[in-house]
Coordinates of C-alpha atoms in Angstrom, one line a residue:
Chain A
M1309 CA 6.5 -27.7 3.4
A1310 CA 8.2 -26.0 6.3
A1311 CA 9.9 -22.8 5.4
P1312 CA 13.7 -23.0 5.1
T1313 CA 15.5 -21.5 8.1
D1314 CA 18.3 -19.8 6.2
R1315 CA 16.0 -16.9 5.1
R1316 CA 13.4 -14.3 6.0
Y1317 CA 9.7 -13.9 5.1
T1318 CA 7.2 -11.2 4.3
R1319 CA 3.6 -11.0 5.3
T1320 CA 2.8 -11.1 1.6
H1321 CA 4.4 -14.5 1.2
E1322 CA 7.8 -13.6 -0.3
W1323 CA 11.1 -15.1 0.9
V1324 CA 14.5 -13.2 0.9
L1325 CA 17.9 -14.7 1.3
V1326 CA 20.8 -12.3 2.1
E1327 CA 24.4 -12.9 1.0
G1328 CA 26.6 -9.9 1.6
D1329 CA 24.7 -6.8 0.4
V1330 CA 22.6 -8.7 -2.1
A1331 CA 19.2 -10.2 -1.4
T1332 CA 17.8 -13.0 -3.5
M1333 CA 14.0 -13.2 -3.4
G1334 CA 11.1 -15.4 -4.5
V1335 CA 7.6 -16.5 -3.4
T1336 CA 6.9 -19.1 -0.7
D1337 CA 5.6 -22.6 -1.1
H1338 CA 2.4 -21.4 0.5
A1339 CA 2.1 -18.7 -2.1
Q1340 CA 2.6 -21.0 -5.1
N1341 CA 0.2 -23.5 -3.5
E1342 CA -2.5 -20.8 -3.1
L1343 CA -2.0 -19.5 -6.7
G1344 CA -2.1 -22.9 -8.4
D1345 CA -0.3 -23.6 -11.7
I1346 CA 1.8 -20.5 -12.6
T1347 CA 1.5 -19.5 -16.2
Y1348 CA 3.3 -16.2 -16.5
L1349 CA 5.8 -14.0 -14.7
E1350 CA 6.5 -10.3 -15.1
L1351 CA 9.8 -9.2 -13.5
P1352 CA 11.7 -5.9 -13.4
D1353 CA 14.8 -5.2 -15.5
P1354 CA 18.2 -5.0 -13.7
G1355 CA 18.8 -1.4 -12.7
T1356 CA 15.2 -0.9 -11.6
E1357 CA 14.9 0.7 -8.1
V1358 CA 12.4 -1.1 -5.8
E1359 CA 10.8 -0.2 -2.5
A1360 CA 9.9 -2.4 0.4
T1361 CA 6.1 -3.4 0.4
K1362 CA 5.6 -2.0 -3.1
P1363 CA 4.8 -4.2 -6.1
L1364 CA 7.9 -5.4 -8.0
G1365 CA 6.3 -7.7 -10.5
V1366 CA 3.4 -9.9 -11.3
V1367 CA 2.8 -13.6 -11.1
E1368 CA -0.1 -15.0 -13.0
S1369 CA -1.7 -18.4 -12.5
V1370 CA -4.8 -20.2 -13.9
K1371 CA -6.7 -18.6 -11.0
A1372 CA -5.5 -15.0 -10.8
A1373 CA -2.8 -12.4 -11.5
S1374 CA -1.1 -11.3 -8.2
D1375 CA 1.4 -8.6 -7.4
V1376 CA 4.8 -9.7 -6.0
Y1377 CA 6.0 -7.2 -3.4
S1378 CA 9.5 -6.2 -2.8
P1379 CA 10.7 -7.3 0.7
V1380 CA 13.3 -4.5 0.8
D1381 CA 14.5 -1.2 -0.6
G1382 CA 17.2 -1.4 -3.3
E1383 CA 18.2 -1.9 -6.9
I1384 CA 17.6 -5.0 -9.1
V1385 CA 21.0 -6.4 -10.0
E1386 CA 19.9 -9.7 -11.6
R1387 CA 16.8 -11.3 -12.9
N1388 CA 16.2 -15.0 -13.3
D1389 CA 15.5 -14.9 -17.1
A1390 CA 15.4 -18.7 -17.3
I1391 CA 12.2 -18.8 -15.2
L1392 CA 10.3 -16.5 -17.5
D1393 CA 10.2 -19.3 -20.0
S1394 CA 9.4 -22.0 -17.5
P1395 CA 7.2 -20.4 -14.8
E1396 CA 6.1 -23.9 -13.7
V1397 CA 9.4 -24.0 -11.7
V1398 CA 7.8 -21.6 -9.2
N1399 CA 5.4 -24.5 -8.4
S1400 CA 8.0 -27.3 -8.4
S1401 CA 10.9 -25.5 -6.7
P1402 CA 9.7 -22.3 -5.0
Y1403 CA 12.8 -22.0 -2.7
E1404 CA 15.6 -23.2 -5.0
G1405 CA 15.1 -23.0 -8.8
A1406 CA 12.5 -20.3 -8.6
W1407 CA 14.4 -17.3 -7.3
L1408 CA 12.9 -14.3 -9.1
V1409 CA 15.4 -11.4 -8.7
K1410 CA 18.5 -10.3 -6.8
I1411 CA 18.3 -6.9 -5.1
R1412 CA 21.3 -4.8 -3.9
L1413 CA 20.2 -3.7 -0.4
A1414 CA 19.8 0.0 0.2
N1415 CA 19.1 -0.5 3.8
P1416 CA 20.3 -4.0 5.1
A1417 CA 18.7 -3.5 8.5
Q1418 CA 15.2 -3.8 6.9
V1419 CA 15.8 -7.6 6.6
E1420 CA 15.8 -7.8 10.4
D1421 CA 12.2 -6.6 10.5
L1422 CA 11.0 -9.6 8.4
M1423 CA 9.8 -12.9 9.9
D1424 CA 12.1 -15.8 10.5
A1425 CA 11.1 -19.3 9.4
D1426 CA 9.3 -20.2 12.7
A1427 CA 7.4 -17.0 12.8
Y1428 CA 6.4 -17.4 9.1
D1429 CA 5.1 -21.0 9.7
V1430 CA 2.9 -19.7 12.5
Y1431 CA 1.8 -16.7 10.4
E1432 CA 0.9 -18.9 7.4
K1433 CA -1.2 -21.2 9.5
E1434 CA -3.1 -18.2 11.1
S1435 CA -3.7 -16.5 7.8
A1436 CA -5.6 -19.5 6.4
V1437 CA -9.3 -19.1 7.1
Chain B
M363 CA -21.3 -37.8 -24.9
A364 CA -19.5 -37.9 -28.3
V365 CA -16.9 -35.4 -29.3
E366 CA -18.2 -33.0 -31.9
P367 CA -15.9 -32.7 -35.0
L368 CA -15.0 -29.2 -36.3
I369 CA -17.3 -28.1 -39.1
F370 CA -14.3 -28.2 -41.4
D371 CA -14.0 -31.9 -40.7
L372 CA -17.7 -32.4 -41.8
A373 CA -17.0 -30.7 -45.2
S374 CA -17.2 -32.4 -48.6
P375 CA -16.1 -30.7 -51.8
G376 CA -19.0 -29.2 -53.7
R377 CA -21.6 -29.8 -51.0
R378 CA -23.6 -26.7 -50.1
A379 CA -26.6 -25.3 -48.3
I380 CA -27.4 -22.2 -50.4
R381 CA -27.6 -21.9 -54.2
M382 CA -27.5 -18.4 -55.4
P383 CA -30.0 -17.3 -58.0
E384 CA -28.7 -16.3 -61.4
P385 CA -27.6 -12.7 -61.4
D386 CA -30.1 -10.3 -63.0
V387 CA -27.6 -7.5 -63.3
P388 CA -24.4 -7.4 -65.3
E389 CA -21.4 -8.9 -63.6
T390 CA -18.7 -6.4 -62.6
A391 CA -15.1 -7.4 -61.9
L392 CA -13.8 -6.8 -58.4
P393 CA -11.1 -4.0 -58.0
A394 CA -7.7 -5.2 -58.9
G395 CA -6.1 -7.2 -56.1
M396 CA -9.3 -7.8 -54.2
A397 CA -10.3 -11.1 -55.8
R398 CA -9.1 -14.0 -53.6
E399 CA -7.5 -17.0 -55.2
S400 CA -8.9 -19.5 -52.8
L401 CA -10.8 -19.6 -49.6
A402 CA -10.8 -22.3 -47.0
W403 CA -14.5 -22.7 -46.5
P404 CA -16.5 -25.5 -44.9
E405 CA -18.6 -27.0 -47.7
V406 CA -21.5 -28.5 -45.9
S407 CA -25.3 -28.9 -46.4
E408 CA -28.0 -27.1 -44.4
I409 CA -28.7 -30.2 -42.4
D410 CA -25.0 -30.5 -41.5
V411 CA -24.9 -26.9 -40.3
I412 CA -28.1 -27.2 -38.3
R413 CA -27.1 -30.5 -36.6
H414 CA -23.6 -29.3 -35.9
F415 CA -24.6 -26.2 -34.1
T416 CA -27.6 -27.8 -32.4
R417 CA -25.3 -30.5 -31.0
L418 CA -22.8 -27.8 -29.9
S419 CA -25.5 -25.9 -28.2
Q420 CA -26.5 -29.0 -26.3
K421 CA -23.0 -29.4 -24.9
N422 CA -23.1 -25.8 -23.6
H423 CA -24.7 -24.7 -20.4
A424 CA -27.2 -21.9 -20.7
I425 CA -29.8 -20.2 -18.5
D426 CA -32.4 -21.8 -20.7
I427 CA -31.1 -25.3 -19.5
N428 CA -30.6 -25.0 -15.8
F429 CA -29.6 -23.0 -12.8
Y430 CA -26.7 -20.6 -13.4
P431 CA -25.6 -19.0 -10.0
L432 CA -22.5 -17.4 -11.5
G433 CA -21.8 -14.6 -8.9
S434 CA -21.4 -11.1 -10.2
C435 CA -22.9 -12.0 -13.5
T436 CA -26.6 -11.8 -12.7
M437 CA -27.5 -14.8 -15.0
K438 CA -31.2 -14.2 -14.8
Y439 CA -33.7 -15.6 -17.2
N440 CA -34.0 -13.6 -20.4
P441 CA -37.7 -13.3 -21.1
K442 CA -38.7 -14.4 -24.6
V443 CA -40.9 -11.3 -25.1
N444 CA -37.7 -9.3 -25.3
E445 CA -36.7 -11.3 -28.3
A446 CA -40.1 -11.0 -29.9
V447 CA -40.0 -7.2 -29.6
A448 CA -36.4 -6.9 -30.8
R449 CA -37.5 -8.8 -34.0
Y450 CA -40.2 -6.2 -34.9
P451 CA -39.2 -5.2 -38.5
G452 CA -39.2 -1.5 -37.5
F453 CA -36.4 -2.3 -35.0
A454 CA -34.6 -5.2 -36.6
G455 CA -34.7 -4.0 -40.2
I456 CA -33.4 -0.4 -39.9
H457 CA -30.0 0.9 -40.7
P458 CA -28.1 3.6 -38.8
Y459 CA -27.4 5.5 -42.0
Q460 CA -31.1 6.0 -42.6
P461 CA -32.3 9.6 -42.4
E462 CA -33.5 10.7 -38.9
A463 CA -37.1 11.1 -40.2
T464 CA -37.3 7.4 -41.0
V465 CA -36.1 6.1 -37.6
Q466 CA -38.1 8.3 -35.3
G467 CA -39.6 5.3 -33.5
A468 CA -36.2 3.8 -32.7
M469 CA -34.9 7.2 -31.5
E470 CA -38.0 7.6 -29.3
L471 CA -37.3 4.2 -27.7
M472 CA -33.7 5.3 -27.0
S473 CA -34.8 8.6 -25.6
E474 CA -37.4 6.9 -23.3
L475 CA -34.9 4.2 -22.2
Q476 CA -32.4 6.9 -21.2
A477 CA -35.1 8.7 -19.2
M478 CA -36.2 5.5 -17.5
L479 CA -32.6 4.5 -16.6
A480 CA -32.1 8.0 -15.2
E481 CA -35.2 7.8 -13.1
I482 CA -34.4 4.3 -11.8
S483 CA -30.8 5.4 -10.8
G484 CA -31.3 9.1 -9.8
F485 CA -29.0 10.4 -12.5
H486 CA -29.5 13.5 -14.6
A487 CA -28.5 12.1 -18.0
V488 CA -27.7 8.7 -19.6
T489 CA -25.8 7.6 -22.6
L490 CA -26.7 4.2 -24.2
Q491 CA -23.5 4.1 -26.4
P492 CA -21.1 1.8 -24.4
A493 CA -21.2 -1.8 -25.4
A494 CA -20.3 -3.5 -22.1
G495 CA -19.7 -2.9 -18.4
A496 CA -16.0 -2.3 -18.7
H497 CA -16.7 -0.1 -21.8
G498 CA -19.1 1.9 -19.6
E499 CA -16.3 2.2 -16.9
L500 CA -13.9 3.6 -19.5
T501 CA -16.6 6.1 -20.6
G502 CA -17.1 7.2 -17.0
V503 CA -13.4 7.5 -16.2
L504 CA -12.8 9.5 -19.4
I505 CA -15.6 11.8 -18.3
I506 CA -13.9 12.2 -14.9
R507 CA -10.6 12.9 -16.6
D508 CA -12.0 15.6 -18.9
F509 CA -14.0 17.2 -16.0
H510 CA -10.8 17.8 -14.1
A511 CA -8.8 18.7 -17.1
D512 CA -11.4 21.4 -18.2
R513 CA -10.9 23.1 -14.8
G514 CA -7.1 23.0 -15.2
D515 CA -7.0 20.6 -12.3
T516 CA -4.3 18.4 -14.0
A517 CA -2.5 17.2 -10.9
R518 CA -5.2 14.6 -10.3
N519 CA -3.5 11.5 -11.7
T520 CA -4.7 8.8 -9.3
I521 CA -7.9 6.7 -9.0
L522 CA -8.6 4.8 -5.8
V523 CA -10.1 1.3 -6.1
P524 CA -11.3 -0.7 -3.1
D525 CA -10.1 -4.3 -3.0
S526 CA -13.7 -5.5 -3.1
A527 CA -14.3 -3.8 -6.4
H528 CA -14.7 -5.5 -9.8
G529 CA -11.4 -6.6 -11.3
T530 CA -12.1 -4.5 -14.4
N531 CA -12.1 -1.2 -12.3
P532 CA -8.3 -0.9 -11.9
A533 CA -7.8 -2.0 -15.5
T534 CA -10.1 0.8 -16.7
A535 CA -8.4 3.4 -14.6
V536 CA -5.0 2.4 -16.1
M537 CA -6.5 2.4 -19.6
A538 CA -7.6 6.0 -19.1
G539 CA -4.1 7.0 -18.0
F540 CA -4.4 7.0 -14.3
K541 CA -2.4 5.5 -11.5
V542 CA -4.3 3.1 -9.3
E543 CA -4.1 2.7 -5.5
T544 CA -6.0 -0.1 -3.7
V545 CA -8.1 0.8 -0.6
P546 CA -8.4 -2.2 1.8
S547 CA -11.7 -3.5 3.2
N548 CA -12.4 -3.8 6.9
S549 CA -13.6 -6.9 8.8
R550 CA -17.2 -6.2 7.9
G551 CA -16.4 -6.0 4.2
N552 CA -16.8 -2.2 4.0
V553 CA -14.2 0.2 2.6
D554 CA -11.8 0.8 5.5
I555 CA -12.4 4.5 6.2
K556 CA -9.3 4.8 8.4
A557 CA -7.2 3.5 5.5
L558 CA -9.0 5.8 3.0
R559 CA -8.5 9.1 4.8
P560 CA -4.7 9.3 4.4
M561 CA -4.9 8.2 0.8
L562 CA -7.0 11.2 -0.3
G563 CA -5.5 14.5 -1.5
P564 CA -5.2 16.9 -4.4
H565 CA -3.8 14.0 -6.6
I566 CA -7.0 12.0 -6.4
A567 CA -9.2 12.2 -9.5
G568 CA -11.8 9.9 -8.1
L569 CA -12.7 6.6 -6.5
M570 CA -14.3 3.6 -8.3
I571 CA -16.5 1.7 -5.9
T572 CA -18.6 -1.3 -6.6
N573 CA -21.7 -1.0 -4.3
P574 CA -23.1 -3.5 -3.4
N575 CA -19.6 -4.9 -3.6
T576 CA -18.3 -8.2 -4.9
L577 CA -18.7 -9.7 -1.5
G578 CA -22.5 -9.1 -2.0
L579 CA -22.4 -6.5 0.8
W580 CA -23.8 -3.0 0.9
D581 CA -21.1 -0.7 2.0
E582 CA -22.3 0.6 5.4
G583 CA -20.1 3.6 5.2
I584 CA -21.0 4.7 1.7
D585 CA -22.2 8.2 2.7
E586 CA -18.9 8.9 4.5
V587 CA -16.8 7.4 1.6
I588 CA -18.6 9.6 -1.0
G589 CA -18.3 12.7 1.3
L590 CA -14.6 12.2 1.9
V591 CA -13.8 11.8 -1.8
H592 CA -15.9 14.9 -2.7
E593 CA -14.2 16.9 0.1
A594 CA -10.8 16.0 -1.5
G595 CA -12.1 17.2 -4.9
G596 CA -12.5 13.8 -6.4
L597 CA -15.5 12.2 -8.2
V598 CA -17.1 8.9 -7.3
Y599 CA -17.7 6.3 -9.9
N600 CA -20.1 3.4 -9.0
D601 CA -19.7 0.1 -10.9
G602 CA -23.4 -0.7 -11.4
A603 CA -22.8 -4.4 -12.1
N604 CA -24.6 -5.2 -8.8
F605 CA -27.6 -2.9 -9.5
N606 CA -29.9 -5.9 -9.4
A607 CA -29.9 -5.7 -5.6
I608 CA -31.3 -2.2 -5.2
L609 CA -33.8 -1.5 -8.0
G610 CA -36.6 0.7 -6.7
I611 CA -35.0 0.7 -3.2
A612 CA -32.0 3.0 -3.4
R613 CA -30.8 5.4 -6.2
P614 CA -27.0 5.9 -6.5
G615 CA -27.6 9.4 -7.8
D616 CA -29.4 10.3 -4.6
L617 CA -26.4 8.9 -2.6
G618 CA -24.1 11.4 -4.3
I619 CA -22.5 9.1 -6.8
D620 CA -21.3 11.2 -9.8
V621 CA -21.1 8.6 -12.6
M622 CA -22.3 4.9 -12.9
H623 CA -22.7 2.3 -15.6
F624 CA -25.5 -0.1 -15.9
N625 CA -25.2 -3.6 -17.3
L626 CA -28.3 -4.2 -19.4
H627 CA -27.0 -7.8 -19.8
K628 CA -27.2 -8.3 -16.1
T629 CA -29.9 -6.1 -14.4
F630 CA -32.2 -5.6 -17.4
S631 CA -32.3 -9.2 -18.7
T632 CA -30.6 -8.8 -22.1
P633 CA -28.5 -11.9 -23.0
H634 CA -25.2 -12.3 -21.1
G635 CA -22.1 -14.1 -22.2
G636 CA -22.1 -15.8 -25.6
G637 CA -25.8 -15.1 -26.0
G638 CA -25.5 -11.6 -27.4
P639 CA -23.5 -8.4 -27.3
G640 CA -23.5 -6.5 -24.0
S641 CA -24.7 -3.0 -23.3
G642 CA -23.3 -0.7 -20.6
P643 CA -25.1 2.6 -20.5
V644 CA -23.6 5.3 -18.3
G645 CA -25.5 7.8 -16.1
V646 CA -24.1 11.1 -14.8
R647 CA -25.1 13.7 -12.3
A648 CA -26.1 17.2 -13.3
G649 CA -23.1 19.1 -14.6
L650 CA -21.5 16.2 -16.3
E651 CA -24.0 15.6 -19.2
D652 CA -22.0 17.8 -21.6
Y653 CA -19.1 15.2 -21.4
L654 CA -21.2 12.2 -22.5
P655 CA -20.2 10.5 -25.7
G656 CA -22.2 11.4 -28.8
P657 CA -24.1 11.5 -30.9
R658 CA -26.9 11.6 -28.4
V659 CA -30.6 11.7 -29.0
R660 CA -32.7 14.7 -28.0
T661 CA -36.3 15.7 -28.2
I662 CA -37.6 18.8 -30.0
A663 CA -41.2 19.8 -29.3
E664 CA -43.1 20.6 -32.4
D665 CA -46.7 21.4 -33.1
T666 CA -47.2 17.9 -34.6
G667 CA -45.6 16.3 -31.5
P668 CA -42.1 15.5 -30.4
R669 CA -39.4 15.0 -33.0
Y670 CA -36.1 13.3 -32.2
E671 CA -32.6 14.3 -33.5
W672 CA -29.0 13.4 -33.0
F673 CA -26.6 16.0 -31.5
M674 CA -23.0 16.0 -30.2
P675 CA -22.7 17.2 -26.6
E676 CA -20.6 20.4 -26.2
R677 CA -17.6 18.9 -24.3
S678 CA -18.2 15.3 -25.4
I679 CA -15.4 12.8 -24.8
G680 CA -16.2 11.7 -28.3
R681 CA -17.5 8.5 -29.8
L682 CA -17.1 5.2 -27.8
H683 CA -18.9 3.0 -30.3
S684 CA -19.9 3.0 -34.0
F685 CA -23.3 4.6 -34.4
H686 CA -25.4 4.4 -31.2
G687 CA -24.4 1.3 -29.3
N688 CA -26.0 -2.1 -29.4
F689 CA -29.5 -1.0 -30.2
G690 CA -31.0 -4.5 -30.2
M691 CA -30.1 -4.6 -26.5
H692 CA -31.8 -1.2 -25.9
V693 CA -35.0 -2.7 -27.3
R694 CA -34.8 -5.7 -25.0
A695 CA -34.0 -3.7 -21.9
Y696 CA -36.8 -1.2 -22.7
T697 CA -39.2 -4.1 -23.1
Y698 CA -38.1 -5.6 -19.7
I699 CA -38.6 -2.3 -17.9
R700 CA -42.0 -1.7 -19.4
M701 CA -43.2 -5.3 -18.7
H702 CA -42.2 -5.0 -15.0
G703 CA -43.1 -1.4 -14.3
A704 CA -41.8 0.4 -11.2
A705 CA -43.4 -1.9 -8.7
G706 CA -42.2 -5.0 -10.6
L707 CA -38.6 -3.8 -10.7
R708 CA -38.6 -3.3 -6.9
R709 CA -40.0 -6.8 -6.6
V710 CA -37.1 -8.1 -8.8
S711 CA -34.5 -6.8 -6.3
E712 CA -36.5 -7.9 -3.3
D713 CA -36.7 -11.4 -4.6
A714 CA -33.0 -11.5 -5.8
V715 CA -31.9 -10.4 -2.3
L716 CA -34.3 -12.9 -0.6
A717 CA -33.0 -15.8 -2.8
A718 CA -29.4 -15.0 -2.0
N719 CA -30.0 -14.8 1.7
Y720 CA -32.0 -18.1 1.6
L721 CA -29.1 -19.9 -0.1
K722 CA -26.6 -18.3 2.3
S723 CA -28.6 -19.5 5.4
Q724 CA -29.1 -23.0 3.9
L725 CA -25.4 -23.5 3.1
S726 CA -23.8 -21.8 6.2
D727 CA -23.7 -25.1 8.2
D728 CA -21.7 -26.8 5.4
Y729 CA -19.5 -24.1 4.1
V730 CA -17.6 -21.2 5.7
V731 CA -19.4 -17.9 5.1
P732 CA -16.9 -15.3 6.0
Y733 CA -19.0 -12.2 6.6
D734 CA -21.7 -12.7 9.2
R735 CA -24.1 -10.2 7.8
S736 CA -27.2 -10.4 5.6
C737 CA -26.2 -10.2 2.0
M738 CA -27.6 -8.4 -1.0
H739 CA -28.2 -10.2 -4.2
E740 CA -25.2 -12.5 -3.9
F741 CA -22.8 -13.8 -1.3
V742 CA -19.4 -15.4 -1.0
A743 CA -18.7 -18.8 0.7
S744 CA -15.3 -20.3 1.1
A745 CA -14.1 -23.9 0.6
S746 CA -11.5 -23.5 3.3
R747 CA -13.1 -26.2 5.5
Q748 CA -13.2 -28.6 2.6
K749 CA -9.6 -27.7 1.7
A750 CA -8.4 -29.4 4.9
N751 CA -9.5 -32.6 3.1
G752 CA -7.8 -31.6 -0.2
V753 CA -10.9 -30.4 -1.9
K754 CA -10.6 -26.9 -3.3
A755 CA -13.2 -24.4 -4.7
V756 CA -12.3 -25.5 -8.2
D757 CA -13.2 -29.1 -7.3
I758 CA -16.6 -28.2 -5.9
A759 CA -17.2 -26.1 -9.1
K760 CA -16.3 -29.1 -11.3
R761 CA -18.5 -31.5 -9.2
L762 CA -21.5 -29.2 -9.7
L763 CA -21.4 -29.9 -13.4
D764 CA -22.3 -33.5 -12.6
F765 CA -25.6 -32.1 -11.2
G766 CA -26.2 -30.1 -14.4
I767 CA -25.7 -26.9 -12.5
H768 CA -23.4 -24.1 -13.7
P769 CA -20.8 -23.4 -11.0
P770 CA -20.6 -20.2 -9.0
T771 CA -17.7 -17.8 -9.7
T772 CA -14.6 -19.2 -8.1
Y773 CA -11.5 -17.5 -6.7
F774 CA -13.0 -14.0 -6.9
P775 CA -13.0 -11.7 -5.0
L776 CA -9.4 -12.3 -4.0
V777 CA -9.9 -11.2 -0.5
V778 CA -11.7 -14.5 0.4
P779 CA -9.5 -17.6 0.0
E780 CA -11.0 -20.6 -1.9
C781 CA -13.9 -18.3 -2.8
L782 CA -17.2 -19.4 -4.2
M783 CA -19.4 -16.5 -5.2
M784 CA -23.1 -17.3 -5.6
E785 CA -25.8 -15.2 -7.2
P786 CA -29.1 -17.1 -7.7
T787 CA -31.1 -14.1 -9.1
E788 CA -34.8 -13.5 -8.7
T789 CA -36.0 -15.7 -11.5
E790 CA -35.4 -19.1 -9.8
S791 CA -38.1 -21.0 -8.0
I792 CA -37.8 -22.3 -4.4
E793 CA -37.6 -25.8 -5.9
T794 CA -34.6 -24.9 -8.0
L795 CA -32.8 -23.2 -5.1
D796 CA -33.5 -26.3 -2.9
S797 CA -32.1 -28.6 -5.5
F798 CA -28.9 -26.5 -5.6
V799 CA -28.8 -26.7 -1.8
V800 CA -29.1 -30.5 -1.9
A801 CA -26.3 -30.7 -4.5
M802 CA -24.0 -28.4 -2.4
K803 CA -24.7 -30.4 0.8
Q804 CA -24.0 -33.7 -1.0
I805 CA -20.7 -32.2 -2.2
A806 CA -19.8 -31.1 1.3
R807 CA -20.5 -34.6 2.6
E808 CA -18.5 -36.2 -0.2
S809 CA -15.6 -33.8 0.6
A810 CA -15.5 -35.1 4.1
E811 CA -16.2 -38.8 3.4
T812 CA -15.1 -39.6 -0.2
P813 CA -13.1 -36.5 -1.3
E814 CA -11.7 -38.3 -4.4
I815 CA -15.1 -38.2 -6.1
V816 CA -15.0 -34.4 -5.8
R817 CA -11.3 -34.0 -6.7
S818 CA -11.8 -36.1 -9.9
A819 CA -15.1 -34.5 -11.0
P820 CA -16.7 -33.9 -13.5
H821 CA -17.7 -37.5 -14.3
T822 CA -20.6 -37.0 -16.7
T823 CA -19.3 -34.4 -19.2
A824 CA -17.7 -35.0 -22.6
F825 CA -14.4 -33.8 -21.4
K826 CA -13.1 -34.0 -17.8
R827 CA -10.4 -31.6 -16.6
F828 CA -8.5 -29.5 -19.0
D829 CA -4.8 -28.7 -18.9
E830 CA -5.6 -25.0 -18.0
A831 CA -2.0 -24.2 -17.2
G832 CA -0.8 -25.7 -20.5
A833 CA -3.5 -23.8 -22.4
N834 CA -2.3 -20.6 -20.8
R835 CA 1.4 -21.3 -21.3
R836 CA 1.0 -22.4 -24.9
L837 CA -1.7 -20.0 -26.0
N838 CA -3.1 -20.4 -29.5
L839 CA -5.8 -17.8 -30.1
R840 CA -6.1 -18.2 -33.9
W841 CA -6.9 -21.7 -35.2
E842 CA -6.8 -21.7 -39.0
P843 CA -8.0 -24.4 -41.5
E844 CA -5.3 -25.9 -43.7
H845 CA -4.5 -24.0 -46.9
S846 CA -6.0 -20.9 -45.5
Q847 CA -5.1 -17.8 -47.4
V848 CA -6.9 -15.2 -45.5
V849 CA -4.1 -12.7 -45.0
P850 CA -4.8 -9.8 -47.4
S851 CA -2.0 -8.2 -49.4
E852 CA -0.9 -4.6 -48.9
S853 CA -2.6 -3.5 -52.1
V854 CA -5.9 -4.9 -50.8
I855 CA -5.6 -3.1 -47.5
G856 CA -4.9 0.1 -49.4
E857 CA -8.0 -0.4 -51.6
V858 CA -10.2 -1.1 -48.5
E859 CA -8.9 2.1 -46.9
R860 CA -9.7 4.1 -50.0
I861 CA -13.3 2.7 -50.0
L862 CA -13.7 3.5 -46.3
E863 CA -12.5 7.0 -46.8
A864 CA -15.0 7.6 -49.5
V865 CA -17.9 6.6 -47.1
P866 CA -19.4 9.9 -45.8
A867 CA -19.2 10.4 -42.1
D868 CA -22.6 10.8 -40.6

């Protein structure tokens, strides 16, 4: 699945979609594909301060438990509680239903440093062995 | 292969295997509240029990059935002489509450096993108490914590863990109250020294390294890694899970490692997995022996010969296990070491490394082998080439079941995508290794030509693919028979606590 062009991407396979000063984030189709069936998510409470490139939560699959990294600095303003009960949505709809958290941006310029969809598609292909 | 019913489904009311003799002492009523009204109990005859468990054992894979190259687990053959010695009445029939004078032989064995493990690894002192590898890790990291705390060095709150370490290492550090930071590997699979340097400082309590690491590689910069951590005031813990690669060749204590655990159930041939409890002794360098868990055994020289006694080390981190650890495993490991001798143990590692390198060279045309170096006792391959055809590591693992072979470890370490981690051990013949190569080559061919056969494997087992995601999402860890009344009441719990309090501490 080609990465949607309306958002930006991290090297650790998260996506981030900015509306105003709030960024919605999730994991990419490549990430869910590599992880396999997702069984459990651990996400921060609203109000938590997060920092770019630092772990923000955990996504657990039948294969492994992996950290999810924050793409930006900021504060969690909303968490997708519905997805905690149905983690399989991360597999079926990584870019739409499976947003994980919304972050109020502390430093909106950070988003510009992330990859756009074209760059991410190239990066994803190169990062496969 | 038929599905085996639960033993409860085989039950018939009143059927039994054992008939108790008439009591020859007066019957005494149980304390109030401790008598159970009913008990869900499978009422079966002896032949039902024997057939049920024999059939179950035949459905399982075991090292006594066929090849078991489960990387990182060192599934070597467990010699039957270990079992014979562990069953000597003087070992199997004793009780830890017996007076010291009546268990001197068992204490002598423990004392000698500690000394042998210390000599093999280059450490000053060894405890046999921990019951598993991760338990040994916790022991070691608690020793590191107390060592710093005793010197008032309380700012050291972080443990570094390379990304090629065992998955239990970061969990252990967190259990002991530390923060964990991950050190990346470089392109040769070694700890990335450039990345390590800026991570060190007065907040570092230590580094937990697995060497040889989970890629099956000896860290070529180990001297520098140890030196840098020591310079920063930290201690170095070595996860000894991969010790099978270096017996009689290198001693971690000589390298400057401060603390290490041994896995008797890997390196020293005691049963691994469901076959028996584990045992994870810990060795420490001179200066740390006072922190070891107790009670420990020590030797007192007397005119009539040595006498053994228990003692609690001065600054002991405390007890990590009831009594003295899994003693039956100490007997087996002791037997293994004495059967091999020093030269034999070196040969164990030489053959384990040779077998792994043989498999690696035989499979490198068919599978991607990401690190172009000779390996130690295990190596990692990747199914990334097969994945282009929709065949993943998990599919290859399942297909191996059709050949009667236990799959390698899959998807670990995480630094290699579609990872297959293979450890043949020294106990397999060239014919067994070759039959594995034939199977793996056939699977590679199928992945290219008829991938559906691999994707839908296994084809010969009682069950095919399980709904692993469903099992994880709807976890049920405690199956109970119908009409079970096994939850004790508050009064019963109180009664048990009173009885336990009355038991004298040793």
